Each structure stands twice: as structure tokens, then as C-alpha cells.
Coordinates of C-alpha atoms and ligand atoms in Angstrom, one line a residue:
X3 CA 11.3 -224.2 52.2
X4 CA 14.0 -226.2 51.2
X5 CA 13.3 -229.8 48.9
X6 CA 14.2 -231.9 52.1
X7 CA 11.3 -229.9 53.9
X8 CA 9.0 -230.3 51.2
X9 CA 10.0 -234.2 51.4
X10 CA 9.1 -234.2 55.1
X11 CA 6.1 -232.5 54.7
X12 CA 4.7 -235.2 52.1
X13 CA 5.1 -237.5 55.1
X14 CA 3.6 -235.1 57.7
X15 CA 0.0 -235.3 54.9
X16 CA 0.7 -239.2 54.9
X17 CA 0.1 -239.1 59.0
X18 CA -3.4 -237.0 58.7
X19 CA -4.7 -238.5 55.8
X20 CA -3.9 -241.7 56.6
X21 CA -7.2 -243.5 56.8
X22 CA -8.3 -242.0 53.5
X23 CA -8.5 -243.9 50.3
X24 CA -5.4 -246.0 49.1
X25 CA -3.0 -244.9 46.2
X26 CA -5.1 -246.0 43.9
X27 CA -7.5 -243.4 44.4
X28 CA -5.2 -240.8 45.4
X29 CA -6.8 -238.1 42.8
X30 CA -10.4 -239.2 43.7
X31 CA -11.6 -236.3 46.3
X32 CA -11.7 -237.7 49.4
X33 CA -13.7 -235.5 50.3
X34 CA -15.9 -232.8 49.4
X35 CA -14.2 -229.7 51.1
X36 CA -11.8 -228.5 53.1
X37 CA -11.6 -225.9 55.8
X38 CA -8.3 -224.7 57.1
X39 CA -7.5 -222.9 60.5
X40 CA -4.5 -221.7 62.2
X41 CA -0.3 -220.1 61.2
X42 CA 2.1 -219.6 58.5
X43 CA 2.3 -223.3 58.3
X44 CA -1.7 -223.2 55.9
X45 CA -1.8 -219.3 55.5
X46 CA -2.1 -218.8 51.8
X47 CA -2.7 -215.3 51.6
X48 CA -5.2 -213.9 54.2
X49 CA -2.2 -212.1 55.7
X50 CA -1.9 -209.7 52.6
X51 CA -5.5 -208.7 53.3
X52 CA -3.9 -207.2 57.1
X53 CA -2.0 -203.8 57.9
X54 CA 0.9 -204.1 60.1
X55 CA 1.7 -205.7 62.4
X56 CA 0.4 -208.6 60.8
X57 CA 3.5 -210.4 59.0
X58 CA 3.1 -210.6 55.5
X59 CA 4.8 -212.9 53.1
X60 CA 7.8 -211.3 51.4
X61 CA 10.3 -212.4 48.5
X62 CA 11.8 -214.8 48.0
X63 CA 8.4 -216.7 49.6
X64 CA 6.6 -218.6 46.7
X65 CA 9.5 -218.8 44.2
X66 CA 8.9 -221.8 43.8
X67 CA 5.5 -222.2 43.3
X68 CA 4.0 -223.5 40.2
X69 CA 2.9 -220.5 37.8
X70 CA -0.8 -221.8 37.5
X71 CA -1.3 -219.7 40.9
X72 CA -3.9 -217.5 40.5
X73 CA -3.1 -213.7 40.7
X74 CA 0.8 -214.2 41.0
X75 CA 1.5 -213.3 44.5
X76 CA 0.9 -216.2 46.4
X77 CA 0.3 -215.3 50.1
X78 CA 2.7 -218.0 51.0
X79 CA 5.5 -218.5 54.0
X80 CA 6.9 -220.7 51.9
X81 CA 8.8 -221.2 48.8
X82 CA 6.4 -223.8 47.3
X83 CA 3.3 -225.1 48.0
X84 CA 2.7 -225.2 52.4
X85 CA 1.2 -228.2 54.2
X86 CA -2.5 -226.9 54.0
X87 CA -1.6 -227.5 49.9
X88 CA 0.3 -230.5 50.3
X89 CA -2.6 -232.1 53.0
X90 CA -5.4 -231.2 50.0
X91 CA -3.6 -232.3 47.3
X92 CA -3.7 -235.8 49.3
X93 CA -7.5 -235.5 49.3
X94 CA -7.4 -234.9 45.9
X95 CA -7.2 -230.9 45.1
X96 CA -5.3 -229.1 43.4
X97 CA -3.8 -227.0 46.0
X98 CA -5.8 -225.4 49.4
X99 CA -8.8 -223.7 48.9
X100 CA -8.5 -220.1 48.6
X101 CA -8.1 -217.5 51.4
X102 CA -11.1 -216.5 52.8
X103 CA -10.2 -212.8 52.6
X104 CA -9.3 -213.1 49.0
X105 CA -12.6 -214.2 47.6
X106 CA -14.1 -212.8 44.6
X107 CA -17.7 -213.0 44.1
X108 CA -17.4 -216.3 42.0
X109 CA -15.2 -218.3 44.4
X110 CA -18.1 -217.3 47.0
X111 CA -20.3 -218.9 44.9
X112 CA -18.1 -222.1 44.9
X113 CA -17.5 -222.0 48.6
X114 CA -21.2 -221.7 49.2
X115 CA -22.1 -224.6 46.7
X116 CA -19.7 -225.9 49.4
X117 CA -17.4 -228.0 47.0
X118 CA -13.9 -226.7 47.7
X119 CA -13.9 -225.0 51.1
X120 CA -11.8 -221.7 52.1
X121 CA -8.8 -221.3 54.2
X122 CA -8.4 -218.8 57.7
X123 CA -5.2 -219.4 58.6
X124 CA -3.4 -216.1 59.3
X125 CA 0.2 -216.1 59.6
X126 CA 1.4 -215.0 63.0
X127 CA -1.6 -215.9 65.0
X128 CA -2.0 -218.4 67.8
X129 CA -4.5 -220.5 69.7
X130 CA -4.7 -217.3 72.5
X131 CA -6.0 -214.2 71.4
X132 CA -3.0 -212.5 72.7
X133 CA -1.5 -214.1 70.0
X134 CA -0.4 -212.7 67.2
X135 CA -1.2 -208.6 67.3
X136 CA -2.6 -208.0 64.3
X137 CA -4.0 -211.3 63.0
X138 CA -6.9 -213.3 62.8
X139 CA -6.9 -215.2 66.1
X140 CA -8.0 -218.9 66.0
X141 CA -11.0 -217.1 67.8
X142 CA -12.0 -215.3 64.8
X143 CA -10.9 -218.2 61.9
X144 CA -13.4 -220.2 63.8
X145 CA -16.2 -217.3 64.0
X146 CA -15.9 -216.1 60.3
X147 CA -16.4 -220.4 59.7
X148 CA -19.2 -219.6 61.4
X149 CA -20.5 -216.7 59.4
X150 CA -19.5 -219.0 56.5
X151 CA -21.7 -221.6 57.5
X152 CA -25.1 -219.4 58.2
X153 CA -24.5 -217.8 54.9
X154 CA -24.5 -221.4 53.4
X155 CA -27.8 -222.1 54.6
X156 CA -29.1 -218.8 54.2
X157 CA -28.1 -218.7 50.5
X158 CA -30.8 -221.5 50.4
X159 CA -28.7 -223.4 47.8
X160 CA -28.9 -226.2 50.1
X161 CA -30.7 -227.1 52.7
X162 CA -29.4 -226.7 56.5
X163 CA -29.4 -230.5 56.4
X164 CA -27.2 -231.0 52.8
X165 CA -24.6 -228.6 54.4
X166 CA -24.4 -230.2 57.7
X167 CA -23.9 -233.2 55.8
X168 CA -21.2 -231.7 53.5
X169 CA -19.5 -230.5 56.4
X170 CA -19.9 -234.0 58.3
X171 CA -17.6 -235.2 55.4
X172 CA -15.1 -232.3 54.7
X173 CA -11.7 -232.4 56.0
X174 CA -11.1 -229.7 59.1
X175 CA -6.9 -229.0 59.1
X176 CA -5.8 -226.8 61.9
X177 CA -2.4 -225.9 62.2
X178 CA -1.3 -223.7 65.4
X179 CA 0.1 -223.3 68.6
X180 CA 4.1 -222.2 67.8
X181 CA 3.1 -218.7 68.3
X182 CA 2.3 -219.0 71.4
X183 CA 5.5 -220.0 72.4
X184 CA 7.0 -216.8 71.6
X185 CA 5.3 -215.4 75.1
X186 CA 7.9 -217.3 76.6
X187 CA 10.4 -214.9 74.8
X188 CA 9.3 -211.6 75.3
X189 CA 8.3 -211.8 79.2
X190 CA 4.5 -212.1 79.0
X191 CA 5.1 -215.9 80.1
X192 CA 7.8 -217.2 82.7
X193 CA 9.5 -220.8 82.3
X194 CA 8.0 -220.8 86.2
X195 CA 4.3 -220.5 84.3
X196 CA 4.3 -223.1 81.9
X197 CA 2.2 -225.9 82.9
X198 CA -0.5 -223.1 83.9
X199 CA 0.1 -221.3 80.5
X200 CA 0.5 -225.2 78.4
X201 CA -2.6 -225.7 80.2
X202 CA -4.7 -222.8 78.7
X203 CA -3.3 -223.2 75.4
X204 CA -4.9 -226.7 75.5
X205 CA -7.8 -225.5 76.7
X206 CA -8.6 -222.9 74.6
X207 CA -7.8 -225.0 71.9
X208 CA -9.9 -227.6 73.2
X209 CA -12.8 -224.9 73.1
X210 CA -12.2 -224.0 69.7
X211 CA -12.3 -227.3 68.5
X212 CA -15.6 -228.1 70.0
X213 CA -17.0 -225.0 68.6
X214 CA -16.3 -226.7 65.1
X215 CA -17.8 -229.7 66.2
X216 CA -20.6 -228.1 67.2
X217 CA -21.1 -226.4 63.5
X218 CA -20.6 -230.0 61.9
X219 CA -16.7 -230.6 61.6
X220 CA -16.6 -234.6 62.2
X221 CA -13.0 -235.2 60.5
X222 CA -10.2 -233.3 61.6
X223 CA -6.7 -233.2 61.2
X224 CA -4.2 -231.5 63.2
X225 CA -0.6 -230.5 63.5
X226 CA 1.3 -230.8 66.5
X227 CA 3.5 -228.0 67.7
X228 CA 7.2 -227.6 66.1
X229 CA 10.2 -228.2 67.9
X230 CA 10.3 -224.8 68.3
X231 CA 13.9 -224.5 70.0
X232 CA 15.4 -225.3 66.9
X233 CA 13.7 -222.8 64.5
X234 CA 16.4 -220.0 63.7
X235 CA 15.4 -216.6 65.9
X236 CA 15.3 -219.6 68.8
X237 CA 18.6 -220.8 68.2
X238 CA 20.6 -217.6 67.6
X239 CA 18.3 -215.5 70.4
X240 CA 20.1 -218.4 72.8
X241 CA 23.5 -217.5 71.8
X242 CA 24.6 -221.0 70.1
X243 CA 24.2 -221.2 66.8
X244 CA 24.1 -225.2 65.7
X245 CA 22.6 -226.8 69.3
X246 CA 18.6 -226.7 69.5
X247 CA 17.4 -225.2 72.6
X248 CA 16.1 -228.0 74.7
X249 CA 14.0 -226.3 77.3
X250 CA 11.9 -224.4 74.4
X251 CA 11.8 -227.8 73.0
X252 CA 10.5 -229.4 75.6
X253 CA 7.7 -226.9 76.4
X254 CA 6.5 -227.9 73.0
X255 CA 6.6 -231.3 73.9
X256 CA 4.5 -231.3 77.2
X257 CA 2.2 -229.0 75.2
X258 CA 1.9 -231.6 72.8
X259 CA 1.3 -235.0 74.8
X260 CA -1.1 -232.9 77.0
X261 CA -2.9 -231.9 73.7
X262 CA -2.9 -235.8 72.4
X263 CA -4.0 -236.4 76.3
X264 CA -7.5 -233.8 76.9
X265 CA -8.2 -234.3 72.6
X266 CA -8.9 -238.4 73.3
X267 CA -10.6 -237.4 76.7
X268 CA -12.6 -234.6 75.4
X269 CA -13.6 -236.6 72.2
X270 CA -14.8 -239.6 74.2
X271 CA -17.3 -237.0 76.8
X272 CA -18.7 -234.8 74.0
X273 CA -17.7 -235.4 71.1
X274 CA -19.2 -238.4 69.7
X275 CA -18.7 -239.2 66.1
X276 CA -15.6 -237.3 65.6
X277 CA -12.7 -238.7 63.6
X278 CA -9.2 -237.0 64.2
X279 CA -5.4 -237.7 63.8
X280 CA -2.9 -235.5 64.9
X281 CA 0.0 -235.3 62.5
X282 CA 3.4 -235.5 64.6
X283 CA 5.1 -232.2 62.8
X284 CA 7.5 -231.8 66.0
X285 CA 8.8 -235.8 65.3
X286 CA 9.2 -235.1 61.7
X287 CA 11.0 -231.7 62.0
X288 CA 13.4 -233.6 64.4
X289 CA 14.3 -235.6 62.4
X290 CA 15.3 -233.8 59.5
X291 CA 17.1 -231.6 61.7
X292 CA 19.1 -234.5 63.3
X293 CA 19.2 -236.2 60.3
X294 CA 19.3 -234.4 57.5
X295 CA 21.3 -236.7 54.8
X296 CA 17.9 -239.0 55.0
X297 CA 15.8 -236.1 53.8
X298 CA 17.5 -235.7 50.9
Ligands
NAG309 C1 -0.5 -204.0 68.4 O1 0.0 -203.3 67.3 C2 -0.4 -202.0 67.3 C3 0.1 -201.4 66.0 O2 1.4 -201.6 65.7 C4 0.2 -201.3 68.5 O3 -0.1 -199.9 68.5 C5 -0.2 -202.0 69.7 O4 0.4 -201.4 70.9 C6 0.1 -203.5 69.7 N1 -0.6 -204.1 70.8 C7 0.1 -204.9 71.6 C8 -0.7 -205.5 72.7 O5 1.3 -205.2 71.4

């Protein structure tokens, strides 16, 4: 990802940590873990843990990522660090916590002590489970979360009560949905469809995120689907090479509002107590794409 991306991207971690400590205290953790879910955006390496057809980061991805990476190959779908780093480095981290399929018998230990967190995210994968072939569906992110949790409390380390309050305070980053737009592209969803198949995508997400809430997640960030007419396969796969396509764009729009819509509805019936932003990546994508020279 290019410099004027990774600018962008600083801002997108402004929007979803905005109502954490000022400047000042911008190395302090803000919090006492993090847990990621969701795509390429915050995959940092589960991916290379998959056989095919899971995508897996390939060269040139992570070129430009600091050496101090552990194990050199960085899991990445990016050339630097990806917004799941970028967001924890704003809480005070290093980078994002490790992917949970990577873990060696020490980092366990540190993500049962329950003072860095792990990260799901598998590249590829969507909200549905039709999502993705190959990957860990947001289904499973959320269930191996789960299994992270009991094995927390199990480990007896600290009681049920410490890690519900850990998790109370931890930061919950989900980045998804862009996948899902691809149905739209190889026939398993018509333009005709889409409110129906928007709809279900909300929903389900919807589901998901009240499964967290029911484990303890109380602060959650989230990132808004892409303008996804005016990522590259889109925009040559429609025949014109510079113009965004604006009916892919604007599915990802209604999907969006309608997201913003059933989250503040959903939050205020069942789920009291939980603090949320969602970052607008589709408004800040746009813009660089319209307006590149003020990127960079
Ligand atoms: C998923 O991928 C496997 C392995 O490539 C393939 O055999 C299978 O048909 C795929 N399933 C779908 C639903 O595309």
C-alpha cells in the first residue's frame, strides 16, 4: 500500500479511536487488549496457516515492513503495517496482536494472561459463510474468540470475573463486508437481489456482533465497507479503466447506512453498555481516490 494509503489510513485509526486518551498519552495502552475480526484489511498472517483456495499474501506484500517482525514473513496484504496495526499502535501497541493460528506456546501464555489479545482476520473471508471458500468465516473468528475465552477461564489464571472485566475494557476491531460484494460478480447475487442480500449481510453481522457482546466485548470499532467499484478487478472487469463503477459503489453505500441504521437500533434494545464507532473507510478511500494530490 502506497504512502498516501498509509496516510489515509492514520486518519481512518483517528475515526475509531477517537474517544481514547489525548496525544499526550498516545503510547499509554489504552487498553488492555485487542481482538481483531474480519479481511485482508487486519489479516496478519492466519491466511498462511490455510491451503488453497484461501488467498495467501504474496511478494512484494510486507516490503515495507519494519524488520523487527517476528519470523520474517509477515502474513500481510499490504506493504507495511495494515489498519489492524495502525488502529493498535493508536492504543498504544506495538503492531496487532499476533495471528491466532500462528501462536507458539509462549504467546498463548500471553494471550491467556490476556494482555495483548490475538487477531482472526482471514483474508478473503466475509460476513456470510458463503464467503470466502477456504477461510475462516466471521462465523468461525467469532467461535475460535470463543474457545479463546473458555480457555482463559479454564486456565484458572484469572478468575471468570477478571477476564470478563479485561475483555469489558479491550478494544474489539472488525473489519469486513467487501467480500461479500463479490457475489454480485460471479452470479450467486443479482443487482435485482440487493436490498434482500444488503439486508442479510447486516443481519448476520448484526448476529455476530451480539455474540461478542454476549462473551464481554463492550468497545468496538468497526470499518465500514470500501467503495468497492473503484478497487482495480472492479474497475477493469467493467471495461473502463479510470471511472469508478457507481452502481458497485453504491451497493456499498446502502450496505453501509443500513449497517450505521440496525447497529444504533440494535445497541439501544440489547445491547446496553456498548461503546462503538464505525470508522468511515468508504469516505476516506474516496477521497484519496478523487483527490489524490491531498494524500500526498
Ligand atoms: C471451494 O474450494 C474447493 C477447493 O478448491 C473446491 O473443491 C470447492 O468446489 C469450492 N467450493 C465452492 C462452493 O466454490
Amino acid at each position: 500500500m502506497s504512502t498516501a494509503a498509509g496516510a489515509a489510513l492514520l486518519l481512518a485509526a483517528a475515526v475509531v479511536c477517537s474517544s481514547a486518551d489525548g496525544e499526550s498519552e498516545a503510547r499509554r495502552r489504552a487498553v488492555p487488549a485487542v481482538y481483531v475480526f474480519g479481511d485482508s484489511l487486519v489479516d496478519v498472517g492466519n491466511n498462511d496457516f490455510l491451503p488453497p483456495p484461501a488467498p495467501r499474501a504474496g511478494s512484494p506484500c510486507g516490503v515495507d515492513l519494519p524488520r523487527a517482525i517476528p519470523g520474517g514473513r509477515t502474513g500481510r496484504f499490504t506493504n507495511g503495517y495494515n489498519l489492524a496495526d495502525i488502529i493498535a499502535q493508536r492504543v498504544g501497541f506495538d503492531m496487532s496482536p499476533l495471528a491466532y493460528l500462528s501462536l507458539t506456546p509462549q504467546a498463548s501464555l500471553d494471550l491467556l494472561s490476556s494482555h495483548v489479545g490475538a487477531n482472526y482476520a482471514s483474508g478473503g473471508s466475509g460476513i456470510l459463510d458463503d464467503t470466502g471458500n477456504g477461510t475462516i468465516t466471521l462465523r468461525e473468528q467469532v467461535k475460535m474468540f470463543a474457545d479463546t475465552k473458555a480457555t482463559m477461564i479454564k486456565a484458572n489464571k484469572l478468575g471468570n470475573n477478571r477476564v470478563n472485566r479485561l475483555l469489558s475494557q479491550s478494544l474489539f476491531l472488525i473489519s469486513t463486508a467487501g467480500n461479500d460484494f463479490l457475489a454480485f460478480g460471479d452470479g450467486r447475487a443479482t443487482r435485482s437481489d440487493a436490498s434482500a442480500y444488503i439486508a442479510k449481510m447486516v443481519t448476520t453481522y448484526l448476529k455476530h456482533i451480539k455474540e461478542l457482546y454476549r462473551l464481554g466485548a463492550r468497545r468496538l470499532g468497526l470499518l465500514d465497507a470500501l467503495p468497492i467499484g473503484c478497487l482495480p478487478g472492479c474497475r477493469t472487469s467493467f471495461g473502463h479503466d479510470d471511472a469508478c463503477d457507481a452502481a458497485a459503489n453504491s451497493l456499498a453505500r446502502r450496505f453501509n447506512a443500513l449497517l450505521r441504521l440496525e447497529m444504533a437500533s440494535a445497541k439501544a434494545a440489547s445491547m446496553p453498555g456498548m461503546e462503538y464507532s464505525i470508522a468511515s473507510i468508504y469516505g476516506i478511500f474516496s477521497d484519496m481516490i478523487t483527490n489524490p494530490e491531498l494524500d500526498n
